[in-house]
Amino acid sequence: MTIFQRIENIIVGLVQLIFGLSLALFPEDGYWVVLTVLGFAMTIKGINQLFYYFSMARYMVNGRLILVTGCILLDFGVFSGTLFDVPKIYIILYIIIIHAFAGIIEVLKALEEKRLGAKSWRFQLFRGIFDIALILISLIFIKKPNTVVIVYGIGVAYSALFKLISCFRKTTLVYVP
């Protein structure tokens, strides 16, 4: 990770931390804020992935995976922008599904890192298990919408803390023979 990437991740992590804590402390009308930020972030990330594919990744091995990821993120981001007039329960379920998908991906990445011999696989596994635990808590309290927003805010703050911690960790390279 370069110094510019570390600084960028620190800034993004601090913004995420403030956003997550504000959602957890002030959950009223948090759905619309979460939906707006989630849609905007996924749209920007999708456009970024597509730009990366067309500028460099199409020449890489498995570069099409970046194209597919960019298209899916862009699609979900635009779809999130159209959910403002649907009932709140659908928005809650949409957020839960996205968060559950992210947690499962974290666990699978941790298991892959363990298989490859990386040292930080426990860190990633704990992060994925925590995400899945947050989803289970959200499903238990789905009848109380403010509780789901609070749990989502805690999850965003928790993710930001992990992003900030990873900025200050030494990165290791895994070479596959």
Coordinates of N, CA, C and O in Angstrom, one line a residue:
M1 N 0.9 -1.2 0.0 CA 0.0 0.0 0.0 C 0.9 1.2 0.0 O 1.8 1.4 0.8
T2 N 0.7 2.1 -1.0 CA 1.5 3.3 -1.0 C 1.1 4.3 0.0 O 0.0 4.2 0.7
I3 N 1.8 5.4 0.2 CA 1.5 6.4 1.2 C 0.2 7.1 0.8 O -0.6 7.4 1.7
F4 N 0.0 7.4 -0.5 CA -1.2 8.0 -1.0 C -2.4 7.2 -0.7 O -3.4 7.7 -0.2
Q5 N -2.3 5.8 -0.9 CA -3.4 4.9 -0.6 C -3.7 4.9 0.9 O -4.8 4.8 1.4
R6 N -2.6 4.9 1.7 CA -2.8 4.9 3.2 C -3.5 6.2 3.6 O -4.5 6.1 4.5
I7 N -3.1 7.3 3.1 CA -3.8 8.6 3.5 C -5.3 8.6 3.0 O -6.2 9.0 3.7
E8 N -5.5 8.1 1.8 CA -6.9 8.0 1.3 C -7.7 7.1 2.2 O -8.9 7.4 2.5
N9 N -7.2 5.9 2.6 CA -7.9 5.0 3.4 C -8.1 5.6 4.8 O -9.2 5.3 5.4
I10 N -7.2 6.4 5.3 CA -7.4 7.0 6.6 C -8.6 8.0 6.5 O -9.4 8.1 7.4
I11 N -8.6 8.8 5.5 CA -9.7 9.8 5.3 C -11.0 9.1 5.1 O -12.0 9.5 5.8
V12 N -11.1 8.1 4.3 CA -12.3 7.4 4.1 C -12.7 6.7 5.4 O -13.9 6.7 5.7
G13 N -11.8 6.1 6.1 CA -12.1 5.5 7.4 C -12.7 6.4 8.4 O -13.6 6.1 9.1
L14 N -12.1 7.6 8.5 CA -12.6 8.6 9.4 C -14.0 9.1 9.1 O -14.9 9.2 9.9
V15 N -14.3 9.3 7.8 CA -15.6 9.7 7.3 C -16.6 8.6 7.6 O -17.7 8.8 8.1
Q16 N -16.2 7.3 7.4 CA -17.1 6.2 7.7 C -17.4 6.1 9.2 O -18.5 5.8 9.6
L17 N -16.3 6.3 10.0 CA -16.5 6.2 11.4 C -17.5 7.3 11.9 O -18.4 7.0 12.7
I18 N -17.4 8.5 11.4 CA -18.3 9.6 11.8 C -19.7 9.3 11.3 O -20.7 9.4 12.1
F19 N -19.8 8.8 10.1 CA -21.1 8.4 9.6 C -21.8 7.3 10.4 O -23.0 7.3 10.7
G20 N -21.0 6.2 10.7 CA -21.5 5.1 11.4 C -22.0 5.5 12.8 O -23.0 5.1 13.3
L21 N -21.1 6.3 13.5 CA -21.5 6.7 14.9 C -22.7 7.6 14.9 O -23.6 7.6 15.8
S22 N -22.8 8.5 13.9 CA -24.0 9.4 13.8 C -25.2 8.6 13.5 O -26.3 8.9 14.0
L23 N -25.2 7.6 12.7 CA -26.3 6.7 12.5 C -26.7 6.0 13.7 O -27.9 5.8 14.1
A24 N -25.7 5.5 14.5 CA -26.0 4.7 15.7 C -26.6 5.6 16.8 O -27.5 5.2 17.6
L25 N -26.2 6.9 16.8 CA -26.6 7.8 17.9 C -27.9 8.5 17.5 O -28.7 8.8 18.4
F26 N -28.2 8.7 16.2 CA -29.4 9.4 15.8 C -30.0 8.6 14.7 O -30.0 8.9 13.5
P27 N -30.8 7.5 15.0 CA -31.3 6.6 14.0 C -32.6 7.1 13.4 O -33.1 6.5 12.4
E28 N -33.2 8.2 13.8 CA -34.4 8.7 13.2 C -34.2 9.1 11.7 O -33.2 9.7 11.4
D29 N -35.0 8.6 10.8 CA -34.9 8.9 9.4 C -33.5 8.4 8.9 O -33.0 9.0 7.9
G30 N -32.9 7.4 9.5 CA -31.7 6.9 9.1 C -31.8 6.1 7.8 O -30.8 5.9 7.1
Y31 N -33.0 5.6 7.5 CA -33.1 4.8 6.3 C -32.8 5.5 5.0 O -32.1 5.0 4.2
W32 N -33.3 6.7 5.0 CA -33.1 7.5 3.7 C -31.6 7.9 3.6 O -31.1 8.0 2.5
V33 N -31.0 8.2 4.7 CA -29.6 8.6 4.7 C -28.7 7.4 4.3 O -27.8 7.5 3.4
V34 N -29.0 6.2 4.9 CA -28.3 5.0 4.5 C -28.5 4.6 3.1 O -27.6 4.3 2.3
L35 N -29.7 4.7 2.6 CA -30.0 4.4 1.2 C -29.3 5.3 0.2 O -28.8 4.9 -0.8
T36 N -29.3 6.6 0.6 CA -28.6 7.6 -0.3 C -27.1 7.4 -0.3 O -26.5 7.3 -1.4
V37 N -26.5 7.2 0.8 CA -25.1 7.0 0.9 C -24.7 5.7 0.3 O -23.7 5.6 -0.5
L38 N -25.5 4.6 0.5 CA -25.2 3.3 0.0 C -25.3 3.3 -1.6 O -24.4 2.8 -2.3
G39 N -26.3 3.9 -2.1 CA -26.5 4.0 -3.5 C -25.4 4.8 -4.2 O -24.8 4.5 -5.2
F40 N -25.0 6.0 -3.5 CA -24.0 6.8 -4.1 C -22.6 6.1 -4.0 O -21.9 6.1 -5.0
A41 N -22.3 5.4 -2.9 CA -21.0 4.8 -2.8 C -20.9 3.6 -3.8 O -19.8 3.4 -4.4
M42 N -22.0 2.8 -3.9 CA -21.9 1.7 -4.9 C -21.8 2.2 -6.3 O -21.1 1.6 -7.1
T43 N -22.5 3.3 -6.6 CA -22.4 3.8 -8.0 C -21.0 4.3 -8.3 O -20.4 4.0 -9.4
I44 N -20.4 5.0 -7.4 CA -19.1 5.6 -7.6 C -18.1 4.4 -7.7 O -17.2 4.4 -8.5
K45 N -18.2 3.4 -6.8 CA -17.3 2.3 -6.8 C -17.5 1.5 -8.1 O -16.5 1.0 -8.7
G46 N -18.7 1.3 -8.6 CA -18.9 0.7 -9.9 C -18.3 1.4 -11.0 O -17.6 0.8 -11.9
I47 N -18.4 2.7 -11.1 CA -17.8 3.5 -12.1 C -16.3 3.4 -12.0 O -15.6 3.3 -13.1
N48 N -15.8 3.4 -10.8 CA -14.3 3.3 -10.6 C -13.8 2.0 -11.1 O -12.8 1.9 -11.8
Q49 N -14.5 0.9 -10.8 CA -14.1 -0.4 -11.3 C -14.2 -0.5 -12.8 O -13.3 -1.1 -13.5
L50 N -15.3 0.1 -13.4 CA -15.4 0.0 -14.9 C -14.2 0.8 -15.5 O -13.7 0.4 -16.6
F51 N -13.9 2.0 -15.0 CA -12.8 2.8 -15.5 C -11.5 2.0 -15.4 O -10.7 2.0 -16.3
Y52 N -11.3 1.4 -14.2 CA -10.1 0.6 -14.1 C -10.0 -0.6 -15.1 O -9.0 -0.9 -15.6
Y53 N -11.2 -1.2 -15.3 CA -11.2 -2.3 -16.3 C -10.8 -1.8 -17.7 O -9.9 -2.4 -18.4
F54 N -11.4 -0.7 -18.2 CA -11.2 -0.2 -19.5 C -9.8 0.4 -19.7 O -9.3 0.5 -20.8
S55 N -9.2 0.9 -18.6 CA -7.9 1.5 -18.7 C -6.8 0.5 -18.5 O -5.7 0.6 -19.1
M56 N -6.9 -0.5 -17.6 CA -5.8 -1.4 -17.4 C -6.2 -2.9 -17.2 O -5.5 -3.8 -17.7
A57 N -7.3 -3.2 -16.6 CA -7.6 -4.6 -16.2 C -8.0 -5.5 -17.3 O -7.9 -6.7 -17.2
R58 N -8.4 -4.9 -18.5 CA -8.8 -5.8 -19.5 C -7.6 -6.6 -20.1 O -7.7 -7.6 -20.8
Y59 N -6.4 -6.1 -19.8 CA -5.2 -6.8 -20.2 C -4.6 -7.8 -19.2 O -3.6 -8.5 -19.4
M60 N -5.3 -7.8 -18.0 CA -4.8 -8.7 -16.9 C -5.5 -10.0 -16.9 O -6.5 -10.2 -17.6
V61 N -4.9 -11.0 -16.2 CA -5.5 -12.3 -16.0 C -6.7 -12.1 -15.1 O -6.7 -11.4 -14.1
N62 N -7.8 -12.7 -15.5 CA -9.1 -12.5 -14.8 C -9.6 -11.0 -14.7 O -10.2 -10.6 -13.7
G63 N -9.2 -10.3 -15.7 CA -9.7 -8.9 -15.7 C -11.2 -8.7 -15.9 O -11.8 -7.8 -15.5
R64 N -11.8 -9.8 -16.5 CA -13.2 -9.7 -16.7 C -14.0 -9.7 -15.4 O -15.1 -9.2 -15.3
L65 N -13.4 -10.3 -14.3 CA -14.0 -10.3 -13.0 C -14.2 -8.8 -12.5 O -15.2 -8.5 -11.9
I66 N -13.2 -8.0 -12.8 CA -13.3 -6.6 -12.5 C -14.5 -5.9 -13.3 O -15.2 -5.1 -12.7
L67 N -14.6 -6.3 -14.5 CA -15.7 -5.8 -15.3 C -17.1 -6.2 -14.8 O -18.0 -5.4 -14.6
V68 N -17.2 -7.4 -14.4 CA -18.4 -7.9 -13.8 C -18.7 -7.3 -12.5 O -19.9 -6.8 -12.2
T69 N -17.7 -7.1 -11.6 CA -17.9 -6.5 -10.4 C -18.3 -5.0 -10.5 O -19.2 -4.5 -9.8
G70 N -17.7 -4.3 -11.5 CA -18.1 -2.9 -11.7 C -19.5 -2.8 -12.2 O -20.3 -1.9 -11.8
C71 N -19.9 -3.7 -13.1 CA -21.3 -3.7 -13.6 C -22.3 -4.0 -12.5 O -23.4 -3.3 -12.4
I72 N -22.0 -5.0 -11.6 CA -22.9 -5.3 -10.6 C -23.0 -4.1 -9.6 O -24.1 -3.8 -9.1
L73 N -21.9 -3.6 -9.2 CA -21.9 -2.4 -8.2 C -22.7 -1.2 -8.8 O -23.4 -0.6 -8.1
L74 N -22.4 -0.9 -10.1 CA -23.1 0.2 -10.7 C -24.6 -0.1 -10.8 O -25.4 0.8 -10.5
D75 N -25.0 -1.3 -11.1 CA -26.4 -1.7 -11.1 C -27.1 -1.6 -9.7 O -28.1 -1.0 -9.6
F76 N -26.4 -2.1 -8.7 CA -27.0 -2.0 -7.3 C -27.0 -0.5 -6.9 O -27.9 -0.1 -6.2
G77 N -26.0 0.3 -7.3 CA -26.1 1.7 -6.9 C -27.2 2.4 -7.5 O -27.9 3.2 -6.8
V78 N -27.5 2.2 -8.7 CA -28.6 2.9 -9.4 C -29.9 2.3 -8.9 O -30.9 3.1 -8.7
F79 N -30.0 1.0 -8.6 CA -31.2 0.4 -8.0 C -31.5 1.0 -6.6 O -32.6 1.3 -6.3
S80 N -30.4 1.3 -5.9 CA -30.6 1.9 -4.5 C -31.2 3.2 -4.6 O -32.0 3.7 -3.7
G81 N -30.9 4.0 -5.7 CA -31.4 5.3 -5.8 C -32.9 5.3 -6.2 O -33.5 6.4 -6.1
T82 N -33.4 4.2 -6.6 CA -34.9 4.1 -6.9 C -35.7 3.6 -5.8 O -36.9 3.5 -6.0
L83 N -35.2 3.3 -4.7 CA -36.0 2.7 -3.6 C -36.6 3.7 -2.6 O -37.0 3.3 -1.5
F84 N -36.7 4.9 -3.0 CA -37.2 5.9 -2.0 C -38.7 5.8 -1.7 O -39.2 6.3 -0.7
D85 N -39.5 5.2 -2.6 CA -40.9 5.2 -2.4 C -41.5 3.8 -2.1 O -42.6 3.5 -2.2
V86 N -40.6 2.9 -1.6 CA -41.0 1.5 -1.3 C -41.1 1.5 0.3 O -40.5 2.3 1.0
P87 N -41.9 0.5 0.8 CA -42.0 0.4 2.3 C -40.6 0.2 2.9 O -39.7 -0.4 2.3
K88 N -40.5 0.6 4.2 CA -39.2 0.5 4.9 C -38.8 -0.9 5.1 O -37.6 -1.2 5.2
I89 N -39.7 -1.9 5.2 CA -39.2 -3.2 5.5 C -38.4 -3.8 4.3 O -37.5 -4.5 4.5
Y90 N -38.7 -3.4 3.1 CA -38.0 -3.8 1.9 C -36.6 -3.2 1.9 O -35.6 -3.8 1.5
I91 N -36.5 -1.9 2.4 CA -35.2 -1.3 2.5 C -34.3 -2.0 3.5 O -33.1 -2.2 3.3
I92 N -35.0 -2.3 4.6 CA -34.2 -3.0 5.7 C -33.7 -4.3 5.2 O -32.6 -4.7 5.4
L93 N -34.6 -5.1 4.5 CA -34.1 -6.4 4.0 C -33.0 -6.2 2.9 O -32.1 -7.0 2.8
Y94 N -33.1 -5.2 2.1 CA -32.1 -4.9 1.1 C -30.8 -4.6 1.8 O -29.7 -5.2 1.4
I95 N -30.8 -3.8 2.8 CA -29.5 -3.5 3.5 C -29.0 -4.8 4.2 O -27.8 -5.0 4.2
I96 N -29.9 -5.6 4.8 CA -29.4 -6.8 5.4 C -28.8 -7.8 4.4 O -27.7 -8.4 4.7
I97 N -29.4 -7.9 3.3 CA -28.8 -8.8 2.3 C -27.5 -8.3 1.8 O -26.5 -9.1 1.6
I98 N -27.3 -7.0 1.6 CA -26.0 -6.5 1.1 C -25.0 -6.7 2.2 O -23.9 -7.2 1.9
H99 N -25.3 -6.5 3.4 CA -24.4 -6.7 4.5 C -24.1 -8.1 4.7 O -22.9 -8.5 5.0
A100 N -25.0 -9.0 4.6 CA -24.8 -10.5 4.7 C -23.8 -10.9 3.6 O -22.9 -11.7 3.8
F101 N -24.1 -10.4 2.4 CA -23.2 -10.8 1.3 C -21.8 -10.4 1.5 O -20.8 -11.2 1.3
A102 N -21.6 -9.2 2.1 CA -20.2 -8.7 2.4 C -19.6 -9.6 3.5 O -18.4 -9.9 3.4
G103 N -20.4 -10.0 4.5 CA -19.8 -10.8 5.6 C -19.4 -12.2 5.1 O -18.4 -12.7 5.4
I104 N -20.2 -12.8 4.2 CA -19.9 -14.1 3.6 C -18.6 -14.0 2.8 O -17.7 -14.8 2.8
I105 N -18.5 -12.9 2.0 CA -17.3 -12.7 1.2 C -16.1 -12.6 2.1 O -15.0 -13.1 1.8
E106 N -16.2 -11.8 3.2 CA -15.0 -11.7 4.1 C -14.6 -13.0 4.7 O -13.4 -13.3 4.8
V107 N -15.5 -13.9 5.1 CA -15.2 -15.2 5.6 C -14.5 -16.0 4.5 O -13.5 -16.7 4.8
L108 N -15.0 -16.0 3.3 CA -14.4 -16.8 2.2 C -13.0 -16.3 1.9 O -12.1 -17.1 1.6
K109 N -12.8 -14.9 1.9 CA -11.5 -14.4 1.7 C -10.5 -14.8 2.8 O -9.4 -15.1 2.5
A110 N -11.0 -14.8 4.0 CA -10.2 -15.3 5.1 C -9.7 -16.7 5.0 O -8.6 -17.1 5.2
L111 N -10.7 -17.6 4.6 CA -10.3 -19.0 4.4 C -9.3 -19.1 3.2 O -8.4 -20.0 3.3
E112 N -9.5 -18.3 2.2 CA -8.5 -18.4 1.1 C -7.1 -17.9 1.5 O -6.1 -18.5 1.2
E113 N -7.1 -16.8 2.4 CA -5.8 -16.3 2.9 C -5.2 -17.4 3.8 O -3.9 -17.5 3.8
K114 N -6.0 -18.1 4.5 CA -5.4 -19.1 5.4 C -4.8 -20.2 4.5 O -3.7 -20.7 4.8
R115 N -5.5 -20.6 3.5 CA -5.0 -21.6 2.6 C -3.7 -21.2 1.9 O -2.8 -22.0 1.7
L116 N -3.5 -19.9 1.6 CA -2.3 -19.4 1.0 C -1.2 -19.1 2.0 O -0.1 -18.8 1.6
G117 N -1.5 -19.1 3.3 CA -0.5 -18.9 4.3 C -0.3 -17.5 4.7 O 0.8 -17.1 5.3
A118 N -1.2 -16.6 4.5 CA -1.1 -15.2 4.9 C -1.3 -15.2 6.4 O -2.0 -16.0 7.0
K119 N -0.7 -14.1 7.0 CA -0.8 -14.0 8.5 C -2.0 -13.4 9.0 O -2.4 -13.5 10.1
S120 N -2.7 -12.6 8.2 CA -3.8 -11.8 8.7 C -5.2 -12.4 8.4 O -6.2 -11.8 8.4
W121 N -5.2 -13.7 8.2 CA -6.5 -14.4 7.9 C -7.4 -14.4 9.1 O -8.6 -14.3 9.0
R122 N -6.9 -14.4 10.4 CA -7.8 -14.4 11.5 C -8.5 -13.0 11.7 O -9.6 -13.0 12.1
F123 N -7.7 -12.0 11.4 CA -8.3 -10.6 11.4 C -9.5 -10.5 10.4 O -10.6 -10.0 10.8
Q124 N -9.3 -11.0 9.2 CA -10.4 -11.0 8.2 C -11.6 -11.9 8.6 O -12.7 -11.6 8.4
L125 N -11.3 -13.1 9.2 CA -12.3 -14.0 9.6 C -13.2 -13.4 10.7 O -14.4 -13.5 10.7
F126 N -12.5 -12.8 11.7 CA -13.2 -12.1 12.8 C -14.1 -11.0 12.2 O -15.3 -10.9 12.7
R127 N -13.6 -10.3 11.3 CA -14.4 -9.2 10.7 C -15.7 -9.8 10.0 O -16.8 -9.3 10.1
G128 N -15.5 -10.9 9.2 CA -16.6 -11.5 8.5 C -17.7 -12.1 9.5 O -18.9 -11.9 9.3
I129 N -17.2 -12.7 10.6 CA -18.1 -13.3 11.6 C -18.8 -12.2 12.3 O -20.0 -12.3 12.6
F130 N -18.2 -11.1 12.5 CA -18.9 -9.9 13.2 C -20.0 -9.4 12.3 O -21.0 -9.1 12.7
D131 N -19.7 -9.3 11.0 CA -20.7 -8.8 10.0 C -21.9 -9.8 10.0 O -23.0 -9.3 10.0
I132 N -21.6 -11.0 10.0 CA -22.8 -12.0 10.0 C -23.5 -11.9 11.3 O -24.8 -12.0 11.3
A133 N -22.8 -11.7 12.4 CA -23.5 -11.6 13.7 C -24.4 -10.3 13.7 O -25.5 -10.4 14.3
L134 N -23.9 -9.3 13.1 CA -24.8 -8.0 13.0 C -26.0 -8.3 12.2 O -27.1 -7.8 12.6
I135 N -25.9 -9.1 11.2 CA -27.1 -9.4 10.4 C -28.1 -10.2 11.2 O -29.3 -10.0 11.1
L136 N -27.6 -11.2 12.0 CA -28.5 -12.0 12.8 C -29.2 -11.1 13.8 O -30.4 -11.3 14.1
I137 N -28.5 -10.2 14.4 CA -29.1 -9.3 15.4 C -30.2 -8.4 14.7 O -31.2 -8.2 15.2
S138 N -29.8 -8.0 13.5 CA -30.8 -7.2 12.7 C -32.1 -8.0 12.4 O -33.2 -7.5 12.4
L139 N -31.9 -9.3 12.0 CA -33.0 -10.1 11.7 C -33.9 -10.3 13.0 O -35.1 -10.5 12.9
I140 N -33.3 -10.4 14.1 CA -34.0 -10.6 15.4 C -34.9 -9.4 15.7 O -36.0 -9.5 16.1
F141 N -34.3 -8.2 15.5 CA -35.0 -7.0 15.8 C -35.6 -6.3 14.6 O -35.6 -5.1 14.5
I142 N -36.0 -7.0 13.6 CA -36.5 -6.4 12.3 C -37.8 -5.7 12.5 O -38.1 -4.8 11.7
K143 N -38.5 -6.0 13.5 CA -39.8 -5.3 13.8 C -39.6 -3.9 14.4 O -40.5 -3.1 14.3
K144 N -38.4 -3.6 14.9 CA -38.1 -2.3 15.4 C -37.1 -1.7 14.5 O -35.9 -1.9 14.5
P145 N -37.6 -0.8 13.6 CA -36.7 -0.3 12.5 C -35.6 0.5 13.0 O -34.5 0.5 12.4
N146 N -35.7 1.3 14.0 CA -34.6 2.1 14.5 C -33.5 1.2 15.0 O -32.3 1.6 14.9
T147 N -33.8 0.0 15.6 CA -32.7 -0.9 16.0 C -31.9 -1.3 14.9 O -30.7 -1.5 15.0
V148 N -32.5 -1.6 13.7 CA -31.8 -2.0 12.5 C -30.8 -0.9 12.1 O -29.7 -1.2 11.7
V149 N -31.3 0.3 12.1 CA -30.4 1.4 11.7 C -29.3 1.6 12.7 O -28.1 1.8 12.2
I150 N -29.5 1.4 13.9 CA -28.4 1.4 14.9 C -27.4 0.3 14.7 O -26.2 0.6 14.7
V151 N -27.9 -0.9 14.4 CA -27.0 -2.0 14.2 C -26.2 -1.7 12.9 O -25.0 -2.0 12.9
Y152 N -26.8 -1.2 11.9 CA -26.1 -0.9 10.7 C -25.1 0.2 10.9 O -24.0 0.1 10.4
G153 N -25.4 1.2 11.7 CA -24.4 2.2 12.0 C -23.2 1.7 12.8 O -22.1 2.1 12.5
I154 N -23.5 0.7 13.7 CA -22.4 0.1 14.4 C -21.5 -0.7 13.5 O -20.3 -0.7 13.6
G155 N -22.2 -1.4 12.5 CA -21.4 -2.1 11.5 C -20.5 -1.2 10.6 O -19.4 -1.6 10.3
V156 N -21.1 -0.1 10.3 CA -20.3 0.9 9.5 C -19.1 1.4 10.3 O -17.9 1.5 9.8
A157 N -19.3 1.7 11.5 CA -18.3 2.2 12.4 C -17.2 1.1 12.6 O -16.0 1.4 12.6
Y158 N -17.7 -0.1 12.8 CA -16.8 -1.2 13.0 C -15.9 -1.5 11.8 O -14.7 -1.7 11.9
S159 N -16.5 -1.4 10.6 CA -15.8 -1.5 9.4 C -14.8 -0.4 9.2 O -13.7 -0.6 8.7
A160 N -15.1 0.8 9.6 CA -14.2 1.9 9.5 C -13.0 1.7 10.5 O -11.9 2.1 10.1
L161 N -13.3 1.2 11.6 CA -12.1 0.9 12.5 C -11.2 -0.1 11.9 O -10.0 0.0 12.0
F162 N -11.7 -1.1 11.3 CA -10.9 -2.1 10.7 C -10.1 -1.5 9.5 O -8.9 -1.8 9.3
K163 N -10.7 -0.6 8.8 CA -10.0 0.1 7.7 C -8.9 0.9 8.2 O -7.8 1.0 7.7
L164 N -9.1 1.6 9.4 CA -8.1 2.5 10.0 C -6.9 1.6 10.5 O -5.8 1.9 10.4
I165 N -7.3 0.5 11.1 CA -6.2 -0.4 11.6 C -5.4 -1.0 10.5 O -4.2 -1.1 10.6
S166 N -6.0 -1.4 9.4 CA -5.3 -1.9 8.3 C -4.4 -0.9 7.6 O -3.4 -1.3 7.0
C167 N -4.7 0.4 7.8 CA -3.8 1.4 7.2 C -2.4 1.4 7.9 O -1.4 1.8 7.3
F168 N -2.4 1.0 9.2 CA -1.2 1.1 9.9 C -0.5 -0.2 10.1 O 0.5 -0.3 10.8
R169 N -1.0 -1.3 9.5 CA -0.4 -2.6 9.5 C 0.6 -2.7 8.4 O 0.4 -2.2 7.3
K170 N 1.6 -3.5 8.6 CA 2.5 -3.9 7.5 C 1.8 -4.8 6.6 O 1.2 -5.8 7.0
T171 N 1.9 -4.6 5.3 CA 1.3 -5.4 4.3 C 2.3 -6.5 3.9 O 3.5 -6.3 3.8
T172 N 1.8 -7.7 3.7 CA 2.6 -8.8 3.3 C 2.1 -9.2 1.9 O 1.0 -9.1 1.5
L173 N 3.1 -9.7 1.1 CA 2.8 -10.2 -0.2 C 2.8 -11.7 -0.2 O 3.7 -12.3 0.4
V174 N 1.9 -12.3 -0.8 CA 1.8 -13.8 -0.9 C 2.1 -14.1 -2.3 O 1.4 -13.7 -3.3
Y175 N 3.2 -14.9 -2.5 CA 3.6 -15.3 -3.8 C 3.1 -16.8 -4.1 O 3.3 -17.6 -3.3
V176 N 2.4 -16.9 -5.2 CA 1.8 -18.3 -5.5 C 2.8 -18.9 -6.5 O 3.0 -18.3 -7.6
P177 N 3.4 -20.1 -6.1 CA 4.3 -20.7 -7.1 C 3.7 -21.2 -8.3 O 2.5 -21.6 -8.4

